mmCIF file of C-alpha atoms and ligand atoms in Angstrom:
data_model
loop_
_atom_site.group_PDB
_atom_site.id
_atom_site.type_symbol
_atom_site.label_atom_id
_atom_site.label_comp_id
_atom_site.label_asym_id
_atom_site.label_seq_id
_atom_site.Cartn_x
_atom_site.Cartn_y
_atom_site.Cartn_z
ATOM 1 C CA UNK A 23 69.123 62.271 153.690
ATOM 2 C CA UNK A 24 65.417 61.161 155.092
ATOM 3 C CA UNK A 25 62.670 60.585 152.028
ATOM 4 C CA UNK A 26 61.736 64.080 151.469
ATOM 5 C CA UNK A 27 64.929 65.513 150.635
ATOM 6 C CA UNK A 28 65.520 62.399 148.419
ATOM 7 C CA UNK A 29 62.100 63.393 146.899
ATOM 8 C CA UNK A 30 63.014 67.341 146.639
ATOM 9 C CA UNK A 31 66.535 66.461 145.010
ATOM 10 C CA UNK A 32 65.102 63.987 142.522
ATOM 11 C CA UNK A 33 62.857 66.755 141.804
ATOM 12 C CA UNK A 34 65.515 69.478 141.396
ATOM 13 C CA UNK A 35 67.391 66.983 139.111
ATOM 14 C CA UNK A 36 64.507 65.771 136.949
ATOM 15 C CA UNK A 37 63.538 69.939 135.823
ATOM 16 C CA UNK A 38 67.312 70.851 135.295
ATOM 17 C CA UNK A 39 67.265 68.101 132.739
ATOM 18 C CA UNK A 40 65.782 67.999 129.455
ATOM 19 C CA UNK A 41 62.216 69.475 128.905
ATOM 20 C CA UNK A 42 60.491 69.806 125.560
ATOM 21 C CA UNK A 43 57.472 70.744 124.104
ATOM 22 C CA UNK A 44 55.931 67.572 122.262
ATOM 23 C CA UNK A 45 52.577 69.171 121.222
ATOM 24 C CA UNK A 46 49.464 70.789 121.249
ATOM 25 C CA UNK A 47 46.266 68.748 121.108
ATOM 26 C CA UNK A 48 43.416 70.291 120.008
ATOM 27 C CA UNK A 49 41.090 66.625 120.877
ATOM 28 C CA UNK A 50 42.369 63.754 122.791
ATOM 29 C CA UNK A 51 42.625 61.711 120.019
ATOM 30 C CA UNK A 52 45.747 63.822 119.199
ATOM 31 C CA UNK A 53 46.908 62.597 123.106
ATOM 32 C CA UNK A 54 50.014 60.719 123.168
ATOM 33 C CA UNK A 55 49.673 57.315 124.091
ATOM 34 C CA UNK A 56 48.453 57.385 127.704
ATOM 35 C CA UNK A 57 52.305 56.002 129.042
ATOM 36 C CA UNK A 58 53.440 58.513 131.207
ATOM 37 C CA UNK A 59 51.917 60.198 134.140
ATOM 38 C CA UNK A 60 50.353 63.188 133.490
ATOM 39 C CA UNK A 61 50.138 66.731 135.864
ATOM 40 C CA UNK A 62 47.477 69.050 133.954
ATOM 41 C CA UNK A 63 48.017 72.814 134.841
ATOM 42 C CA UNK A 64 44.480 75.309 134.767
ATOM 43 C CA UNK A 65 44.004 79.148 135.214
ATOM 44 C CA UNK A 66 41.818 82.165 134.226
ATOM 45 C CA UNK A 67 43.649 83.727 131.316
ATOM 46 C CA UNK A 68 46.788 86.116 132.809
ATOM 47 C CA UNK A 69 46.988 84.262 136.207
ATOM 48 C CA UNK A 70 50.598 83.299 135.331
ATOM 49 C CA UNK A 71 50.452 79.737 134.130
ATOM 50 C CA UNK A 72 53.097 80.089 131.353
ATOM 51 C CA UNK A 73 55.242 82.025 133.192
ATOM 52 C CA UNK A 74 54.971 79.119 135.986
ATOM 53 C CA UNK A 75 55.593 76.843 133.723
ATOM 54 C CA UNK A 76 58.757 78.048 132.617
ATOM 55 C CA UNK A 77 59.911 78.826 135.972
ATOM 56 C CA UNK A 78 59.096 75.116 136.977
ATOM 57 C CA UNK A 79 60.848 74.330 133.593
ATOM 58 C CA UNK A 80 63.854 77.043 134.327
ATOM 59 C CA UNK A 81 63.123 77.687 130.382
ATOM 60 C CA UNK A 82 62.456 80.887 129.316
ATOM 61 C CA UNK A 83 59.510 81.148 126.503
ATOM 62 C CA UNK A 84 58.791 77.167 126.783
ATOM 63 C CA UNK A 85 55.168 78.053 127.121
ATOM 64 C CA UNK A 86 53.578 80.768 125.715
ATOM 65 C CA UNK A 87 51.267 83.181 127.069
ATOM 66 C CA UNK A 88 47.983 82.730 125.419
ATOM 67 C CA UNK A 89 45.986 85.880 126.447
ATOM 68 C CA UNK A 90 44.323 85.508 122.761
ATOM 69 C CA UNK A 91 40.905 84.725 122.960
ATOM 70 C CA UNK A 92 40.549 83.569 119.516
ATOM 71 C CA UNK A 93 43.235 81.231 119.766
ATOM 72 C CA UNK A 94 42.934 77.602 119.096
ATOM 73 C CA UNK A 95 41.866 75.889 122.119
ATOM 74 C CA UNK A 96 44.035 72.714 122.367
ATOM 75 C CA UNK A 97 45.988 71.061 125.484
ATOM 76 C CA UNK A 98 50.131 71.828 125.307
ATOM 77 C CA UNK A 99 52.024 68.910 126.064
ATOM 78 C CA UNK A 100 55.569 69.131 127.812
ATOM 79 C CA UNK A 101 57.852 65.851 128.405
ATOM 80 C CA UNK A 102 59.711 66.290 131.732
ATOM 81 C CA UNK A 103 62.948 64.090 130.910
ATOM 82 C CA UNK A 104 64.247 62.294 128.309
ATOM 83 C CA UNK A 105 62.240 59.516 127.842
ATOM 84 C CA UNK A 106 59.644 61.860 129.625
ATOM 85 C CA UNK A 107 58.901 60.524 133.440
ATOM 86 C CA UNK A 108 55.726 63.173 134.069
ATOM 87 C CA UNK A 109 54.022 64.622 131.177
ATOM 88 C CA UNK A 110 52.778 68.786 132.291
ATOM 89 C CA UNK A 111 49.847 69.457 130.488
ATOM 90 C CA UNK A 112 49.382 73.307 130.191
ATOM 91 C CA UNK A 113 45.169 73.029 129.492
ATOM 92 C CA UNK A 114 43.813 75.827 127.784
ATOM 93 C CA UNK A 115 42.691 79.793 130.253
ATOM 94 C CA UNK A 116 39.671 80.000 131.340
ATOM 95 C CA UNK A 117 37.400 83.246 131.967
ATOM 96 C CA UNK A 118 38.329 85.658 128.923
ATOM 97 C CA UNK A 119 36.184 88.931 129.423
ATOM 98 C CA UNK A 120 33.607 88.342 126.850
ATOM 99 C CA UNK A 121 34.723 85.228 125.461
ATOM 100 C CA UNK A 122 31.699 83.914 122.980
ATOM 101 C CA UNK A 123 29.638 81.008 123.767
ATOM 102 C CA UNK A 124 30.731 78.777 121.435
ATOM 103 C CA UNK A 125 34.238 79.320 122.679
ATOM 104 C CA UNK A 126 33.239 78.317 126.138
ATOM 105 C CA UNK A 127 31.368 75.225 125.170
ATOM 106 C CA UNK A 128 34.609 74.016 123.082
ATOM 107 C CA UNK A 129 36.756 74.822 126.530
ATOM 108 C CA UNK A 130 34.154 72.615 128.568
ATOM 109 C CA UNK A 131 34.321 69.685 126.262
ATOM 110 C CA UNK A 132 37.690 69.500 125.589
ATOM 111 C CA UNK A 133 38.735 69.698 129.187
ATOM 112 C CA UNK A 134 35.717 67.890 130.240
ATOM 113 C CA UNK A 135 36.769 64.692 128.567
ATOM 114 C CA UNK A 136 40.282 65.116 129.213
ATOM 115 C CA UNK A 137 39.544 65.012 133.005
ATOM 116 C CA UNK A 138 37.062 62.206 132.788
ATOM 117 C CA UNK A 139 38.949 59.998 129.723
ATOM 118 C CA UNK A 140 42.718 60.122 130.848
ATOM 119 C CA UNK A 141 43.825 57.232 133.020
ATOM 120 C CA UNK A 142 47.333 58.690 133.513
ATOM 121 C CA UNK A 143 46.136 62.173 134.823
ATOM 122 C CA UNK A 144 47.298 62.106 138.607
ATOM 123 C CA UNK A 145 46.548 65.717 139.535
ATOM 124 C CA UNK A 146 45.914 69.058 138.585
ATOM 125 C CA UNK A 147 47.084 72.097 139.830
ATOM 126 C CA UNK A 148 44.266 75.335 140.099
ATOM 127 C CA UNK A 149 46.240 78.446 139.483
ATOM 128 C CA UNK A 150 44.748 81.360 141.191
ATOM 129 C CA UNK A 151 46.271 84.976 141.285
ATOM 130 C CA UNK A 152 47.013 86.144 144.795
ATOM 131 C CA UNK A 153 46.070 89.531 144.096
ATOM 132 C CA UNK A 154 42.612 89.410 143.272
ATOM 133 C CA UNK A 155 41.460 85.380 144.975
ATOM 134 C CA UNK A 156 38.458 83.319 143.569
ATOM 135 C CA UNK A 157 36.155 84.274 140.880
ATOM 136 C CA UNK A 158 32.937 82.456 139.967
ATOM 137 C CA UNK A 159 34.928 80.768 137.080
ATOM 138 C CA UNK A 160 37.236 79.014 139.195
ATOM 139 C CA UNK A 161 34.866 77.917 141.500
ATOM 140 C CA UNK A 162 33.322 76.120 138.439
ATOM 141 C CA UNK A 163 36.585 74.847 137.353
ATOM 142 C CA UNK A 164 36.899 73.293 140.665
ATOM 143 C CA UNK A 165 33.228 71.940 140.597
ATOM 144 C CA UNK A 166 34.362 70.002 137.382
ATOM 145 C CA UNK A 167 37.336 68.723 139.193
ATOM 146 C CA UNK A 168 35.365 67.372 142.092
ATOM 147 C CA UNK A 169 32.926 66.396 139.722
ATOM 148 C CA UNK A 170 35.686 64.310 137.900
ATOM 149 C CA UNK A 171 37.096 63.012 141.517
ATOM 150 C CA UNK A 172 40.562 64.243 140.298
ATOM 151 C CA UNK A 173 42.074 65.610 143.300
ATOM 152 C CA UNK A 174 43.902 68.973 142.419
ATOM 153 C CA UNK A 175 45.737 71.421 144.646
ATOM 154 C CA UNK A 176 45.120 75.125 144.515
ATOM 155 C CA UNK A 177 48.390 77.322 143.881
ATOM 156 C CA UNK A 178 48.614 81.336 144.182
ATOM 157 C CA UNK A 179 50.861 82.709 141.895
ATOM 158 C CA UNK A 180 52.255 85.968 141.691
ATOM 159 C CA UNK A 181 52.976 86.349 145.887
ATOM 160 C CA UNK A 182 55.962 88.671 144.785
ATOM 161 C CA UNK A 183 52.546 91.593 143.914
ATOM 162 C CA UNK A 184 50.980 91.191 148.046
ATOM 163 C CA UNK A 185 52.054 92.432 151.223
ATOM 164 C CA UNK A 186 52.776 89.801 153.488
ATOM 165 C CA UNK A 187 49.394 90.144 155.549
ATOM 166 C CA UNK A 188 47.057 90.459 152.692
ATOM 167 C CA UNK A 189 49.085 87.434 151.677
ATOM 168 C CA UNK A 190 48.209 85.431 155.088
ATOM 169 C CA UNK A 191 44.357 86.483 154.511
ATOM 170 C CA UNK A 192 44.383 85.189 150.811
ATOM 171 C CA UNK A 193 45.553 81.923 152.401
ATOM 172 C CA UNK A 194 42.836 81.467 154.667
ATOM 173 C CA UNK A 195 40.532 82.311 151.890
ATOM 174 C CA UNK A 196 41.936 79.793 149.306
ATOM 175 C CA UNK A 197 41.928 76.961 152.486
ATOM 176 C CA UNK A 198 38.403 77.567 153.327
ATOM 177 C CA UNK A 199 37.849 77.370 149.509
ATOM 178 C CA UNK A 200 39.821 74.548 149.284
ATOM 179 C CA UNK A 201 37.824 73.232 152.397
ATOM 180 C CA UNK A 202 34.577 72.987 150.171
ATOM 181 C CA UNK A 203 35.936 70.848 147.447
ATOM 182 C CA UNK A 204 36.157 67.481 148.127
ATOM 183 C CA UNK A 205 38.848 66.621 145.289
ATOM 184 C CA UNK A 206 40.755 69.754 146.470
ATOM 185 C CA UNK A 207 43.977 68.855 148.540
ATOM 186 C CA UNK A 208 44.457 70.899 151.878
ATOM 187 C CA UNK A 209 48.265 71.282 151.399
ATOM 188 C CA UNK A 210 48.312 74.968 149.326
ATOM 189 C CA UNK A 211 51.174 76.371 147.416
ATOM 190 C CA UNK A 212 52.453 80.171 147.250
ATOM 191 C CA UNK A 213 54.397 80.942 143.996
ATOM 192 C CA UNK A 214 56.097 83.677 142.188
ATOM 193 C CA UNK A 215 57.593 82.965 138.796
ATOM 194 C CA UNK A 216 59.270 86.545 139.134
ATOM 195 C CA UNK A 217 61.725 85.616 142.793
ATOM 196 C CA UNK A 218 61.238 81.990 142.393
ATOM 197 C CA UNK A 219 59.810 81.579 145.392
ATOM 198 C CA UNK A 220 57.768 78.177 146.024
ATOM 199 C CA UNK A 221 58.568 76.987 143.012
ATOM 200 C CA UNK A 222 60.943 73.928 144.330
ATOM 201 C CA UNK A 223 58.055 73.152 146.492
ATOM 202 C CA UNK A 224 55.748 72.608 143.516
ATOM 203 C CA UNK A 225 57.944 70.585 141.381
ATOM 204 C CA UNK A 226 58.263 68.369 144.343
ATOM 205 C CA UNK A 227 54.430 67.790 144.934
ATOM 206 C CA UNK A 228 54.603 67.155 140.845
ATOM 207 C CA UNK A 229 56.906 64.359 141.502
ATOM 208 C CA UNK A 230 55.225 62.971 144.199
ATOM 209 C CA UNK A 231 52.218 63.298 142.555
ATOM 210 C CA UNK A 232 53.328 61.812 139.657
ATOM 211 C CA UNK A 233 54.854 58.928 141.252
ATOM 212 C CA UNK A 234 53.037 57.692 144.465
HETATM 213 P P1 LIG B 320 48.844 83.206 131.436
HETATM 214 O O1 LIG B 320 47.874 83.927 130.553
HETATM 215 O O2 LIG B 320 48.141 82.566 132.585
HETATM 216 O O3 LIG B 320 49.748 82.261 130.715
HETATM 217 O O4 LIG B 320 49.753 84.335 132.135
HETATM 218 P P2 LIG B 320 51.235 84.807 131.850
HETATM 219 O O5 LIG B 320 52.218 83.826 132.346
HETATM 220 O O6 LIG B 320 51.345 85.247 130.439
HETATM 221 O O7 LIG B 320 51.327 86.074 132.854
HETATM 222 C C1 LIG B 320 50.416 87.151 132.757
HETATM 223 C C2 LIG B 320 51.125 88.414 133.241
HETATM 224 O O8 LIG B 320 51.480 88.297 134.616
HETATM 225 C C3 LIG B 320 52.430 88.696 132.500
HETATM 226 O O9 LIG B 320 52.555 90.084 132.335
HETATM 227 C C4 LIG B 320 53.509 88.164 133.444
HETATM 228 O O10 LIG B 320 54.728 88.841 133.320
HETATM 229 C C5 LIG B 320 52.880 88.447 134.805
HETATM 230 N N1 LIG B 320 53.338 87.468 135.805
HETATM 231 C C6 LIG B 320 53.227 86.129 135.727
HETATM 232 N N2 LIG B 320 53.721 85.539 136.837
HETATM 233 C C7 LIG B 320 54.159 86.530 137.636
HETATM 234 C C8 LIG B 320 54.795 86.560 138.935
HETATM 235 O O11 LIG B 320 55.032 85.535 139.598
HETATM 236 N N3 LIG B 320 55.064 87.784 139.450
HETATM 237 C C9 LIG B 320 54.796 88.943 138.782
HETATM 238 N N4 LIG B 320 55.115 90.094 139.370
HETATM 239 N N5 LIG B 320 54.232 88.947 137.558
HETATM 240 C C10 LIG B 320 53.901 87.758 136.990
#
């Protein structure tokens, strides 16, 4: 077995164990102690990130969907084994239709000074829905990740809703995106929650992430 497949089965292992929700943070003062690597996930509201994170999870309703705009905005934190060896930090969606001001200026702080203020955040992973690409709001998102110098790799989800070839142009559109980010890494993922496709992949690049 050469390094990747040791990497890919330590992987496969490390989500069929135990997974639990520790909590939601609403400031980082309610962090837990900055021990364990962190992985932070972000998305516009509905691009799929709870449903990725249970299918990277294999749980069912471990993360909720949070397609409430007046919900609290706080970071969800999941322990990936028992003691945890990667923390997944679900941050709170981005880019609710008519979300109020304040609301957005509580999003920007909170993840603001979680990306700047958290030694043990390795990467982030920039969920974007491969039906309908880049908005203005990710673009932002990924300004503030540059910004930050935390590098972050972009993921499609839902790949199970495109036809192959509108698929294959969505990729060269997310790589020339990717292209103009500096703290965006060139190596894109292609997920569905729904067939389960590239979803060994990503907990993979979590591990490696996490660990190298
Ligand atoms: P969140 O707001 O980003 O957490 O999004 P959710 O995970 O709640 O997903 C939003 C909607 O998209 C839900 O109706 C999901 O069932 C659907 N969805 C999420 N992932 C996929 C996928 O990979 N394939 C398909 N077909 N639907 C998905």
């Amino acid at each position: 077995m050469d390094g990747d497949d040791d990497l890919a089965d330590r992987a496969r292992k490390l989500f069929a164990g135990p997974i639990d929700f520790l909590k939601s943070a609403p400031e980082l003062k309610f962090l837990p102690d900055p021990d364990v690597p962190e992985i932070a996930f972000a998305g516009r509201s509905n691009v799929g990130k709870s449903s990725l994170l249970n299918a990277l999870t294999n749980r069912k309703s471990l993360a909720r969907t949070s397609n409430t705009p007046g919900r609290t905005q706080e970071l969800n934190v999941f322990d990936v084994g028992r003691p945890p060896q990667i923390r997944l930090i679900d941050m709170p969606g981005y880019g609710f239709a008519d979300a109020p001001k304040d609301m957005v200026r509580r999003w920007r702080y909170l993840v603001n000074d979680y990306l700047r203020g958290r030694a043990v955040l390795r990467r982030a992973l920039v969920l974007i829905d491969s039906r309908h690409g880049f908005k203005d709001v990710d673009r932002e998102v990924m300004d503030m990740l540059d910004s930050a110098a935390l590098s972050y790799h972009l993921v499609l989800t839902k790949v199970d809703k495109v036809k192959p070839t509108a698929l294959a142009t969505t990729l060269e559109a997310t790589a020339a995106e990717a292209a103009k980010h500096p703290a965006a890494h060139p190596a894109i993922f292609t997920t569905s929650s729904e067939t389960g496709s590239g979803i060994a992949e990503l907990r993979t690049a979590i591990l490696e992430a996490a660990t190298t």
